[in-house]
Coordinates of C-alpha atoms in Angstrom, one line a residue:
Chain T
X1 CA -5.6 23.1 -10.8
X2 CA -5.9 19.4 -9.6
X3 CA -3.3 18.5 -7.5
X4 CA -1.8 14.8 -7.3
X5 CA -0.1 13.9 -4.1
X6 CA 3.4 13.1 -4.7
X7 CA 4.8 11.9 -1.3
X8 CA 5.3 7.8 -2.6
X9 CA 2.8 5.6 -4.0
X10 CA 1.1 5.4 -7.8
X11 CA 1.2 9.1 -7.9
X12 CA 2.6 9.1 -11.4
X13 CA 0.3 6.8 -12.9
X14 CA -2.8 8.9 -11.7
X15 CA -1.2 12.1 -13.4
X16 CA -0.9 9.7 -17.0
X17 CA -4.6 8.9 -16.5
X18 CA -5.4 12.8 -15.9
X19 CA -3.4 13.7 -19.0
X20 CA -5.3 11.3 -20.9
X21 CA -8.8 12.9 -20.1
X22 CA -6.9 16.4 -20.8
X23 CA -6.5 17.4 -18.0
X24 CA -2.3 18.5 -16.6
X25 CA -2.0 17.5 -13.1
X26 CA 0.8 18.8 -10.6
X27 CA 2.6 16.4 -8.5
X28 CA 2.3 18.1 -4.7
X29 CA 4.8 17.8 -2.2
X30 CA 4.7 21.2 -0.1
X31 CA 2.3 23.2 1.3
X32 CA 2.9 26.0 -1.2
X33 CA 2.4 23.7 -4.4
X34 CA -1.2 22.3 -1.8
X35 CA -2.7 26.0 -1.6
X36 CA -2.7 26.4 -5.6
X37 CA -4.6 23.6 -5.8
X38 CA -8.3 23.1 -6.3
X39 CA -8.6 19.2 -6.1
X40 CA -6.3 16.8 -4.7
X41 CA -5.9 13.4 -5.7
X42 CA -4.1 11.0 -2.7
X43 CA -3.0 8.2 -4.8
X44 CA -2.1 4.5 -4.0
X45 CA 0.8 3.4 -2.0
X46 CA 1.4 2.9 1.9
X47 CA -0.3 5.0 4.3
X48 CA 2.0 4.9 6.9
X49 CA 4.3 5.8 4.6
X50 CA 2.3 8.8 3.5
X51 CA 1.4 9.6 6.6
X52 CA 4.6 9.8 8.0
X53 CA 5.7 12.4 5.2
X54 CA 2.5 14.3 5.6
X55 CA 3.8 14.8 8.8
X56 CA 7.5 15.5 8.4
X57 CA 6.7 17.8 5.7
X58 CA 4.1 19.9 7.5
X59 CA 1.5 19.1 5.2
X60 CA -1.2 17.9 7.8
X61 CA -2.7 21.3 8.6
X62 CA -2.7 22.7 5.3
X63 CA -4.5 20.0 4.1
X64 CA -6.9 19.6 7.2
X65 CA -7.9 23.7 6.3
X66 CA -8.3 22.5 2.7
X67 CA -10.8 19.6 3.1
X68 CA -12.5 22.4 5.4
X69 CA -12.6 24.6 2.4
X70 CA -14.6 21.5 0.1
X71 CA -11.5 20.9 -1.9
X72 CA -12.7 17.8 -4.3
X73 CA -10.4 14.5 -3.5
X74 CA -9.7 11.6 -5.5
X75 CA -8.2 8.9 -2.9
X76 CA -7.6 5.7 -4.1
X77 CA -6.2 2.8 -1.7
X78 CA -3.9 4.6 0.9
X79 CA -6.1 7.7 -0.4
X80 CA -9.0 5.9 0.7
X81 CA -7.2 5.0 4.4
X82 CA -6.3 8.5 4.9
X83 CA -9.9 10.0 3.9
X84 CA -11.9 7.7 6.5
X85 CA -12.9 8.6 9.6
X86 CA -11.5 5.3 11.5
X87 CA -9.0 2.8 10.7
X88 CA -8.4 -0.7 11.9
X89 CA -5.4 -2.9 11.9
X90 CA -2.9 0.4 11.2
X91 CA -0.6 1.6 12.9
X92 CA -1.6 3.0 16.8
X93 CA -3.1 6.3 16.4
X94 CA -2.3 6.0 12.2
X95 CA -3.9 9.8 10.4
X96 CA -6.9 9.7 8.7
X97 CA -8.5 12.8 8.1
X98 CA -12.4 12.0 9.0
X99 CA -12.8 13.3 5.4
X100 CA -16.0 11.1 4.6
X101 CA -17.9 8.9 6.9
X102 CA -16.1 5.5 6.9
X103 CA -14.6 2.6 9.1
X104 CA -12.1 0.7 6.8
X105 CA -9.4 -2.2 7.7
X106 CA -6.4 -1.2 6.6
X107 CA -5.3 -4.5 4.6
X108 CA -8.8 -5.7 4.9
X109 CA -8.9 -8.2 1.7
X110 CA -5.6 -9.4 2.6
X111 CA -1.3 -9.5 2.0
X112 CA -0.4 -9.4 -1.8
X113 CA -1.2 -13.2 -2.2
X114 CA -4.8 -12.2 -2.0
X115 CA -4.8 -9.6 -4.4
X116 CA -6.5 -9.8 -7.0
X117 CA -8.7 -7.7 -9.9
X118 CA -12.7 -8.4 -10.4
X119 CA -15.5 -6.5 -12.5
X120 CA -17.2 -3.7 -11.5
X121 CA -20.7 -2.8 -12.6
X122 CA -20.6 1.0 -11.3
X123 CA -24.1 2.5 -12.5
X124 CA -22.6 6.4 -12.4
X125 CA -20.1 5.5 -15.3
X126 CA -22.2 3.0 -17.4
X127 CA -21.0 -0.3 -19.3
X128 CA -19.1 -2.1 -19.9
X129 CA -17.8 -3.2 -16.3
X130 CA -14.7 -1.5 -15.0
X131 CA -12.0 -3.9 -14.8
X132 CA -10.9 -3.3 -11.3
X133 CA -7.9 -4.0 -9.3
X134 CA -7.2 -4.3 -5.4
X135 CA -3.3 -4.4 -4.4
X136 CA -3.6 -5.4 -0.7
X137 CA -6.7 -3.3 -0.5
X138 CA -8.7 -1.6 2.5
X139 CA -11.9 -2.9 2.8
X140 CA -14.7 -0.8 3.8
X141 CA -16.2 -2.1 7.4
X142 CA -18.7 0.7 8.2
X143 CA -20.6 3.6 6.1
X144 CA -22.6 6.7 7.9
X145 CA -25.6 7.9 6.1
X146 CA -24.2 10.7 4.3
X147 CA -22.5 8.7 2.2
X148 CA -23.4 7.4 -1.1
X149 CA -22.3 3.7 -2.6
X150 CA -21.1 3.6 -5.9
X151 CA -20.2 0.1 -6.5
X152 CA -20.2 -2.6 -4.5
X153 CA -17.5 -5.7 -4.3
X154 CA -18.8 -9.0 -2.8
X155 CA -21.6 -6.7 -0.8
X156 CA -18.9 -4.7 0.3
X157 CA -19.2 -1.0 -0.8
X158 CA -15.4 -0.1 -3.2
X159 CA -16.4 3.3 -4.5
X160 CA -18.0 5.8 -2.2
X161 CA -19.0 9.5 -2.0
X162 CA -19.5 12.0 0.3
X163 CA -20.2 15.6 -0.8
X164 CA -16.7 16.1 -2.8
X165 CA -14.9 13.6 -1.5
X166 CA -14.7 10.0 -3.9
X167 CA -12.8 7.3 -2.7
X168 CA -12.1 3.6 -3.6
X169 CA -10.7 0.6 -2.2
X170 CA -9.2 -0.1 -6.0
X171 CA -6.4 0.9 -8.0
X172 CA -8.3 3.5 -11.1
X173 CA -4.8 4.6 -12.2
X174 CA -3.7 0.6 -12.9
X175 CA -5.5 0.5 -16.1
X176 CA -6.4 2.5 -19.3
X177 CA -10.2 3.0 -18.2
X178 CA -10.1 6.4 -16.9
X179 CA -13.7 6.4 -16.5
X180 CA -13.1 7.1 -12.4
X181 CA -10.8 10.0 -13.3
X182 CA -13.3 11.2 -15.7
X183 CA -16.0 10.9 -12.7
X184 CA -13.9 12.9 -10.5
X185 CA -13.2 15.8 -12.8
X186 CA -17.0 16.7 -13.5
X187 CA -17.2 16.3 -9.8
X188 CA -14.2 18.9 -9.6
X189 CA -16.2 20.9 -12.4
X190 CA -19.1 20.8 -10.5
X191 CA -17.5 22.0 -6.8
X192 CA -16.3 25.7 -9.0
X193 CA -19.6 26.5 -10.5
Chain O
X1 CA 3.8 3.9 -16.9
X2 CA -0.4 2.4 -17.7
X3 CA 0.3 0.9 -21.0
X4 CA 2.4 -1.2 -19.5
X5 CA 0.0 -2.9 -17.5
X6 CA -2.7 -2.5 -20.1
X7 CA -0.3 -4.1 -22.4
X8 CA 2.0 -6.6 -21.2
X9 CA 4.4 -8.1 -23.9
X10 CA 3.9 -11.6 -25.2
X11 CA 6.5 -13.1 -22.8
X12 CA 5.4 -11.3 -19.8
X13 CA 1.4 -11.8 -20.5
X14 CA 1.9 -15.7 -21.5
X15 CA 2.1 -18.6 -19.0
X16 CA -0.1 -17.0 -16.0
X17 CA -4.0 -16.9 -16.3
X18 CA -4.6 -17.0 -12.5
X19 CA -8.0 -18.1 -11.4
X20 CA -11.1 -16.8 -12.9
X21 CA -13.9 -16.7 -11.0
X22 CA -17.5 -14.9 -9.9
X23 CA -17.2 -11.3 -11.1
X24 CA -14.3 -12.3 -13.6
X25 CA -11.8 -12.6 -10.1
X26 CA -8.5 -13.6 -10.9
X27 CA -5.5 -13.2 -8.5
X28 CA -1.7 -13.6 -9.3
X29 CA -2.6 -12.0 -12.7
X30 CA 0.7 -9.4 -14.5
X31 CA -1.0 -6.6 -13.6
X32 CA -1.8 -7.5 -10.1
X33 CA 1.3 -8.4 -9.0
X34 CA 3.1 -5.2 -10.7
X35 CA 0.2 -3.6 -9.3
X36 CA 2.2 -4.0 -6.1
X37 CA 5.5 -2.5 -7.4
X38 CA 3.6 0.8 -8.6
X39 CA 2.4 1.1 -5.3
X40 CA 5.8 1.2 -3.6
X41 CA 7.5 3.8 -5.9
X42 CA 9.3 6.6 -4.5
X43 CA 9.8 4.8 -1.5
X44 CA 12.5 3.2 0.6
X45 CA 12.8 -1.0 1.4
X46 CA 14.8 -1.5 4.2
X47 CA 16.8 -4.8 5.3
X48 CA 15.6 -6.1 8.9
X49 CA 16.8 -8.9 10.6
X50 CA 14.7 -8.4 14.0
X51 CA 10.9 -7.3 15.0
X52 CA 12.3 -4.7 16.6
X53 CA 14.1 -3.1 13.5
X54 CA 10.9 -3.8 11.3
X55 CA 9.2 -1.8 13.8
X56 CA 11.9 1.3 13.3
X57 CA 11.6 0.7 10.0
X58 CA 8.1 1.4 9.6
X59 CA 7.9 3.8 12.0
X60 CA 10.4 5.9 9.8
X61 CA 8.3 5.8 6.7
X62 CA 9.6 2.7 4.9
X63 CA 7.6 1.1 2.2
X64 CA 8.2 -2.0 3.1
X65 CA 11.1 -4.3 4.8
X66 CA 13.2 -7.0 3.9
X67 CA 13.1 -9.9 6.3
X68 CA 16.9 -12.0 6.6
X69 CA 18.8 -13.8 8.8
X70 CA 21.9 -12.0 7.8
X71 CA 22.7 -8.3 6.3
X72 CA 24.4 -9.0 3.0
X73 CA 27.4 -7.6 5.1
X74 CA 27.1 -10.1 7.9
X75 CA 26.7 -12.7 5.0
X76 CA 29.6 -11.3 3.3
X77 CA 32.1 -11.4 6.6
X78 CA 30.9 -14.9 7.6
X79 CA 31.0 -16.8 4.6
X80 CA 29.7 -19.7 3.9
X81 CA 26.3 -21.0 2.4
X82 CA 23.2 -18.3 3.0
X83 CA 19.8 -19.4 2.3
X84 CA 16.3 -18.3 3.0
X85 CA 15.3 -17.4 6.5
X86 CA 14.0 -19.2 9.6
X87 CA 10.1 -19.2 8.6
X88 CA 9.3 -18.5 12.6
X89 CA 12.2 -15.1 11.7
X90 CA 10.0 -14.0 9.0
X91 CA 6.4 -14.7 10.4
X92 CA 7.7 -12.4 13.5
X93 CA 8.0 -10.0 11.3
X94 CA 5.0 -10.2 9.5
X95 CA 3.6 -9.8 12.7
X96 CA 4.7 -6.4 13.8
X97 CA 4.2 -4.8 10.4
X98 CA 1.4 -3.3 8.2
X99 CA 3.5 -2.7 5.8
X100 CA 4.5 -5.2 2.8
X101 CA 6.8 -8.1 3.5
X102 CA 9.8 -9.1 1.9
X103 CA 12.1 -12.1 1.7
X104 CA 14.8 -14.0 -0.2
X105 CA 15.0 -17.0 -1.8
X106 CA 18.2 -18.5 -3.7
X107 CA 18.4 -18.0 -7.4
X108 CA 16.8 -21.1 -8.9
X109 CA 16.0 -22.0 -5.3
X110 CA 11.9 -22.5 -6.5
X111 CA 10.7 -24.7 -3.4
X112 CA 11.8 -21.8 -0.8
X113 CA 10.0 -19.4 -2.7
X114 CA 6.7 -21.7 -2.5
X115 CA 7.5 -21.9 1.0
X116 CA 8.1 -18.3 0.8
X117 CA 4.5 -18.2 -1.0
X118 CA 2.6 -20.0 1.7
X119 CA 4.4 -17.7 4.3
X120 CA 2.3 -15.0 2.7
X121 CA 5.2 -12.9 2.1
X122 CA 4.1 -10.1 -0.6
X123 CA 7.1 -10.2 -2.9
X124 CA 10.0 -12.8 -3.3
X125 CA 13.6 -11.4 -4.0
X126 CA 15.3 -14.1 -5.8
X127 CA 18.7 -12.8 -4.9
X128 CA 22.1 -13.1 -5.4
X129 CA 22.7 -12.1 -2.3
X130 CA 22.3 -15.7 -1.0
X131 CA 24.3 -18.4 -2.4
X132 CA 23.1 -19.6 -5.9
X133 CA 21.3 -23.2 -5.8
X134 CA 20.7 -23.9 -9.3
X135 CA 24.2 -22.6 -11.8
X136 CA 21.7 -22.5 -14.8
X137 CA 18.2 -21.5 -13.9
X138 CA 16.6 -19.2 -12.7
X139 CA 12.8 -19.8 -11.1
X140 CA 10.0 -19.6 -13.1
X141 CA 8.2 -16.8 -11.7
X142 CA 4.8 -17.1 -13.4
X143 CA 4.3 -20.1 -11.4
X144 CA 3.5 -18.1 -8.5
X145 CA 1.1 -15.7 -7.1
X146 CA 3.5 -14.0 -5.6
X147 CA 5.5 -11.3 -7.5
X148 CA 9.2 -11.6 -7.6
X149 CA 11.6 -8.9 -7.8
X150 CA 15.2 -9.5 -9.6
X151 CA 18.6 -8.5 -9.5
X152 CA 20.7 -7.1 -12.7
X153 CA 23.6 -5.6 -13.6
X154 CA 22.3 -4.6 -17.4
X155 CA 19.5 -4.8 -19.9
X156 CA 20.0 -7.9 -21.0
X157 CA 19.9 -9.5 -17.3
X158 CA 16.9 -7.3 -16.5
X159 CA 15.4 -8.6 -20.1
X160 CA 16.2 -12.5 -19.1
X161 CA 14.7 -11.9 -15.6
X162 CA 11.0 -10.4 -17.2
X163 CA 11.0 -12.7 -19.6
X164 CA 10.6 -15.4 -16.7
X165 CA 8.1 -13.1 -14.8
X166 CA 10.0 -10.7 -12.4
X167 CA 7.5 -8.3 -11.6
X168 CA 10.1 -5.5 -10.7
X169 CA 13.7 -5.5 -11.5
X170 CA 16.5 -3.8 -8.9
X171 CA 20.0 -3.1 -9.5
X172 CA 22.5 -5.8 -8.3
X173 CA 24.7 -3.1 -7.1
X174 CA 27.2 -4.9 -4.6
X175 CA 25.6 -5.4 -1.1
X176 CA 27.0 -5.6 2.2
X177 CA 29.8 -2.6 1.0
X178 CA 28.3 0.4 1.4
X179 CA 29.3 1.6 -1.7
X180 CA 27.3 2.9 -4.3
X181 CA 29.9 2.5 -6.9
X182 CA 28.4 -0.7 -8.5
X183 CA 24.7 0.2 -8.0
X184 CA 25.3 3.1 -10.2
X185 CA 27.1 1.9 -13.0
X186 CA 24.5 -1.0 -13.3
X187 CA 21.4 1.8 -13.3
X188 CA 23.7 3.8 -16.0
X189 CA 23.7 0.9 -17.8
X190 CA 20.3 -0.4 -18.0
X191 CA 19.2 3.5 -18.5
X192 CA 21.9 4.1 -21.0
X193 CA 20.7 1.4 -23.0
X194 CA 17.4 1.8 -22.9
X195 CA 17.8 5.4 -24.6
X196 CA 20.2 4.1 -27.2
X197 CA 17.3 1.3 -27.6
X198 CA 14.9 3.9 -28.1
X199 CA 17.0 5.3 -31.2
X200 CA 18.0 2.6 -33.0
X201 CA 15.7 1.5 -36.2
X202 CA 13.8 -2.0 -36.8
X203 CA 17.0 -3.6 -38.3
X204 CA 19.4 -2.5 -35.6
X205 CA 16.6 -3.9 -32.6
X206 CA 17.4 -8.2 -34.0
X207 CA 21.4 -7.0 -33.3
X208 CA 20.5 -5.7 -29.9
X209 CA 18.9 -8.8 -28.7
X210 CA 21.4 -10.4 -29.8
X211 CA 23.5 -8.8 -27.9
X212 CA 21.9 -8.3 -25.0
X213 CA 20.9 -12.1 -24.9
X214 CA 17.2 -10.8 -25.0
X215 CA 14.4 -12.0 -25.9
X216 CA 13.2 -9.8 -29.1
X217 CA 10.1 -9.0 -28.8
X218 CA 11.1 -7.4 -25.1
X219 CA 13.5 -5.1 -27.0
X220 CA 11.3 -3.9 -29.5
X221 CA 8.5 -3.2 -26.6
X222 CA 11.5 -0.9 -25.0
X223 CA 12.2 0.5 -28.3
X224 CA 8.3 1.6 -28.8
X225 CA 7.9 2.7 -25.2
X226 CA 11.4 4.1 -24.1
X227 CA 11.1 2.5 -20.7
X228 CA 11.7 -1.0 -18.9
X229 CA 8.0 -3.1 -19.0
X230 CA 8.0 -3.4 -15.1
X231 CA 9.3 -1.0 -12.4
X232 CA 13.3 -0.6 -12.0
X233 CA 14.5 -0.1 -8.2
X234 CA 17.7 0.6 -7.5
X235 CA 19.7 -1.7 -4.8
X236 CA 23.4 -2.8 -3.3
X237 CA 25.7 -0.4 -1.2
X238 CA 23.7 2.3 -0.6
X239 CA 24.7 4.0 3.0
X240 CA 23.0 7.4 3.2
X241 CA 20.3 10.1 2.0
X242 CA 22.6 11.4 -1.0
X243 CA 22.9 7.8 -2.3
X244 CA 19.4 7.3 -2.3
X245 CA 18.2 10.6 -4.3
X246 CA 21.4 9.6 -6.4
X247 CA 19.5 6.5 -7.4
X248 CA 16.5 8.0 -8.1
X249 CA 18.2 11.5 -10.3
X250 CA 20.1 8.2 -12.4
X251 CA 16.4 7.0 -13.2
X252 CA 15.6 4.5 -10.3
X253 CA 11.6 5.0 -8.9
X254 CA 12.7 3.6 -5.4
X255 CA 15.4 2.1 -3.5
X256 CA 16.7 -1.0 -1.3
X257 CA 18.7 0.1 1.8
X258 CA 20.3 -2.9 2.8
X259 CA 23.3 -2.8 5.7
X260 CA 23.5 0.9 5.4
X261 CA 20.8 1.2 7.7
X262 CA 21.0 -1.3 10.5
X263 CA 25.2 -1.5 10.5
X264 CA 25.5 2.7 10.9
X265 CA 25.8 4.3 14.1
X266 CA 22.0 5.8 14.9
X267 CA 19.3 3.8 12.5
X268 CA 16.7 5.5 13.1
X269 CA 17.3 9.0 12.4
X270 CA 19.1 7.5 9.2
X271 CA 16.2 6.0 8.1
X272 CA 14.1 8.5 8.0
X273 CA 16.3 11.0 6.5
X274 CA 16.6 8.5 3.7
X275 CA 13.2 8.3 3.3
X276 CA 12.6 11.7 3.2
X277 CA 15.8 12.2 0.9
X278 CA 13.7 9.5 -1.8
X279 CA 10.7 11.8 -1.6
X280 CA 12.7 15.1 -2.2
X281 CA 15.2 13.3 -4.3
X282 CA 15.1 16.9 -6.8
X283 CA 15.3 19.1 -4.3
X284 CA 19.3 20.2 -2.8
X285 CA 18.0 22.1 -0.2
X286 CA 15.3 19.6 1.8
X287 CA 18.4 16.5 0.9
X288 CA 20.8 19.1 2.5
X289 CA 18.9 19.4 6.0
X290 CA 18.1 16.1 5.9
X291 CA 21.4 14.7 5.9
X292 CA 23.0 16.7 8.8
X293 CA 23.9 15.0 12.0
X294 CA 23.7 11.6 11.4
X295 CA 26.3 9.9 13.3
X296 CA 28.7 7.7 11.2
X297 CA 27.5 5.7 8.3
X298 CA 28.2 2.3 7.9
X299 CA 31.8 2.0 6.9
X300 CA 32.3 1.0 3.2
X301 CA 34.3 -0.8 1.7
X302 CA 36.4 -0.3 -1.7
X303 CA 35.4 -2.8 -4.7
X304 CA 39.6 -3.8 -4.7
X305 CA 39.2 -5.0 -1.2
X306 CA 36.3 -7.6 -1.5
X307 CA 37.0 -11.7 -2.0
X308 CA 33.4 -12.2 -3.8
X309 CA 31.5 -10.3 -5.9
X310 CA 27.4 -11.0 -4.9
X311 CA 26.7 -9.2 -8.8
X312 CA 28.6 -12.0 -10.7
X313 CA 26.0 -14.4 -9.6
X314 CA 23.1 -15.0 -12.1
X315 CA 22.9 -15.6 -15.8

């Protein structure tokens, strides 16, 4: 069962995008509803926000033992913040779970008045472009070796991999190309053979 | 809740192309700056008037804060004209926080929200809240980069208010009371008429934008979709945890806290209770722990007892 994150943030969206590739999505507030799933996706939003409640609601653990386990995420945005293994310009001491091997800037490509959407050539998913947009996005400062570069942004790596982790610094859910989504499922497919 | 990005109406999609550039960029575009709203669903906007209270704010899980001078009920007791905050207020803020910035601008009042816009403030609340500068008009919002967020009582406001480019729309409710009686019958309204919307056949859709003093192609979008084109909040008098997840079970997807915060006895504890109340909003048992020993809330006030009612103000 993938799993969608459900503490704040785009979380519906991302389950509408699932649905549309077939696949039912749960939306994931406590640790019971986190140990059915197989694949988590941490959706858009604020990640102090989402931090905060991953914290009051005891979820930090559970989903610490999970990533230990190779459970397949989807983070997009916040998701991306909370995957890294460093971030700058959060909040003192703000969770990430070192989930793949990456420095971002939390707000890195600016307030909302820089905001924008851009195409995307992204070689894994084929043309056309993917129309792609970044709500007060992180931007991606550092990248260890492990991890593989899907697309690029200005030089600046927006879709990454590590093993079965796939994150972005864009917003997939924000549009009807669910070619990310799609991605991510064969990658979940993939992680239970 | 895609297709509504993917497909803005005429009326939302005309009048802003932004600024294509290298890779097709283009910033200020519909679905960028409701891009922003999506992100701050199921959460919790609270009213700060200091640093300081941006900080507890944040640090209690909010979404994002409001930055004013005033709390609608410091505005209400004093009187008077209220306008946009003290730049220096709001760039303090801004300074402390990661999170999204707020602030207000008068209804028709366009030059504060282009100061507001070069502030770098990420949404403008044109709000009726502060005193009204313009009796007829309200700002044209796809002149800016910057989305705006609106006030309503019903559809037919919330229709007006898209129609000019509000990127999210909030229930008026009545600030500065305390009372959630207002902020509820406006979300009843607006949710009540959307599902009679959705039932009503081709012929009947002319008479309800008529009636709503809508523009038509708007209403027949609601009747196709069953659901507002950009993100409905829910604002004005609410005071604790119950009153938020009541928002949310009446069909808001986040709420405003405005005084009920910062004018009750303990904020922070409150704060984050109400937070934690907007994520749970479903579930009686986590809204029941998380509203125990709070201290006092703010003390309402009864809609008989008020001189001026903020909701009348708009058209």
């Amino acid at each position: 069962m993938i799993g969608v994150l459900a503490l704040q943030g785009a979380f519906r969206m991302h389950c509408e995008a699932l649905a549309r590739c077939g696949v039912e999505a749960a939306e994931i507030r406590t640790a019971e509803q986190l140990e059915r799933c197989h694949a988590l996706v941490v959706p858009g939003g604020e990640s102090s926000t989402m931090a905060n409640l991953l914290n009051t609601f005891d979820l930090i653990d559970p989903l610490r033992s999970k990533l230990a386990a190779k459970m397949p995420v989807l983070g997009t945005c916040a998701g991306m913040i909370l995957m890294a293994k460093t971030i700058s310009d959060g909040q003192p001491d703000q969770l990430c779970f070192d989930a793949i091997d990456l420095a971002v800037r939390r707000n890195g490509y600016g307030r909302q008045v820089d905001s924008f959407e851009a195409d995307l050539d992204i070689a894994v998913v084929g043309q056309p472009p993917v129309r792609a947009v970044f709500i007060r996005a992180p931007m991606v400062e550092n990248v260890g070796t492990r991890v593989e570069i899907l697309a690029e942004f200005d030089q600046v790596p927006v879709l990454c991999r590590q093993d079965n982790i796939l994150v972005s610094s864009f917003h997939p859910e924000l549009t009807e190309d669910d070619r990310i989504h799609e991605l991510f499922i064969q990658m979940v497919a993939q992680s239970e053979v | 809740m895609a297709s509504n990005n993917e497909n803005p109406s005429t009326a939302v999609d005309s009048g802003q192309s932004g600024n294509a550039g290298a890779s097709g960029r283009v910033e200020g575009s519909p679905r960028v700056k409701r891009g922003l709203a999506e992100m701050l669903k199921g959460g919790v906007i609270m009213d700060v008037v200091t640093p300081e209270q941006a900080k507890i704010a944040e640090d209690a899980g909010a979404v994002a804060v409001m930055a004013l001078e005033r709390v609608p009920a410091d505005i209400r007791k004093d009187g008077g004209v209220a306008r946009m905050s003290d730049p220096e207020m709001i760039e303090g803020i801004k300074a402390v926080t990661t999170i999204p910035v707020m602030a207000k601008a008068r209804i028709g009042h366009f030059v504060e929200a282009q100061i507001l816009q070069a502030l770098g403030v990420d949404f403008v609340d044109e709000s009726e809240v502060l005193t009204p500068a313009d009796e007829a008009h309200h700002i044209d919002k796809f002149a800016f980069t910057v989305p705006f967020v609106c006030g309503a009582t019903n559809l037919g406001e919330a229709l007006r208010r898209i129609s000019e480019g509000a990127c999210m729309i909030r229930s008026k409710g009545e600030a500065g009371t305390g009372n959630v009686v207002e902020a509820v019958r406006h979300l009843r309204s607006i949710v009540g008429d959307i599902r009679k919307i959705g039932q009503a056949d081709e012929a009947e859709l002319f008479e309800w934008a008529k009636q709503l003093r809508a523009p038509l192609p708007l209403v027949q979008e609601i009747a196709e979709t069953g659901k507002l084109q950009v993100p409905m909040f829910c604002a004005g008098g609410l005071a604790t945890p119950a009153d938020a997840a009541l928002a949310m079970q009446l069909g808001a997807e986040a709420v405003f806290v405005g005084s009920g915060i910062f004018k009750s006895a303990d904020p922070a504890p409150r704060a984050k209770a109400i937070v934690e109340a907007t994520t749970n909003y479903n579930d009686a048992a986590i809204l029941a722990k998380v509203s125990r020993g709070l201290g006092a809330p703010m003390t309402g006030i009864g809609m008989d007892d008020i001189d001026v009612r903020l909701a009348d103000r708009g058209w």
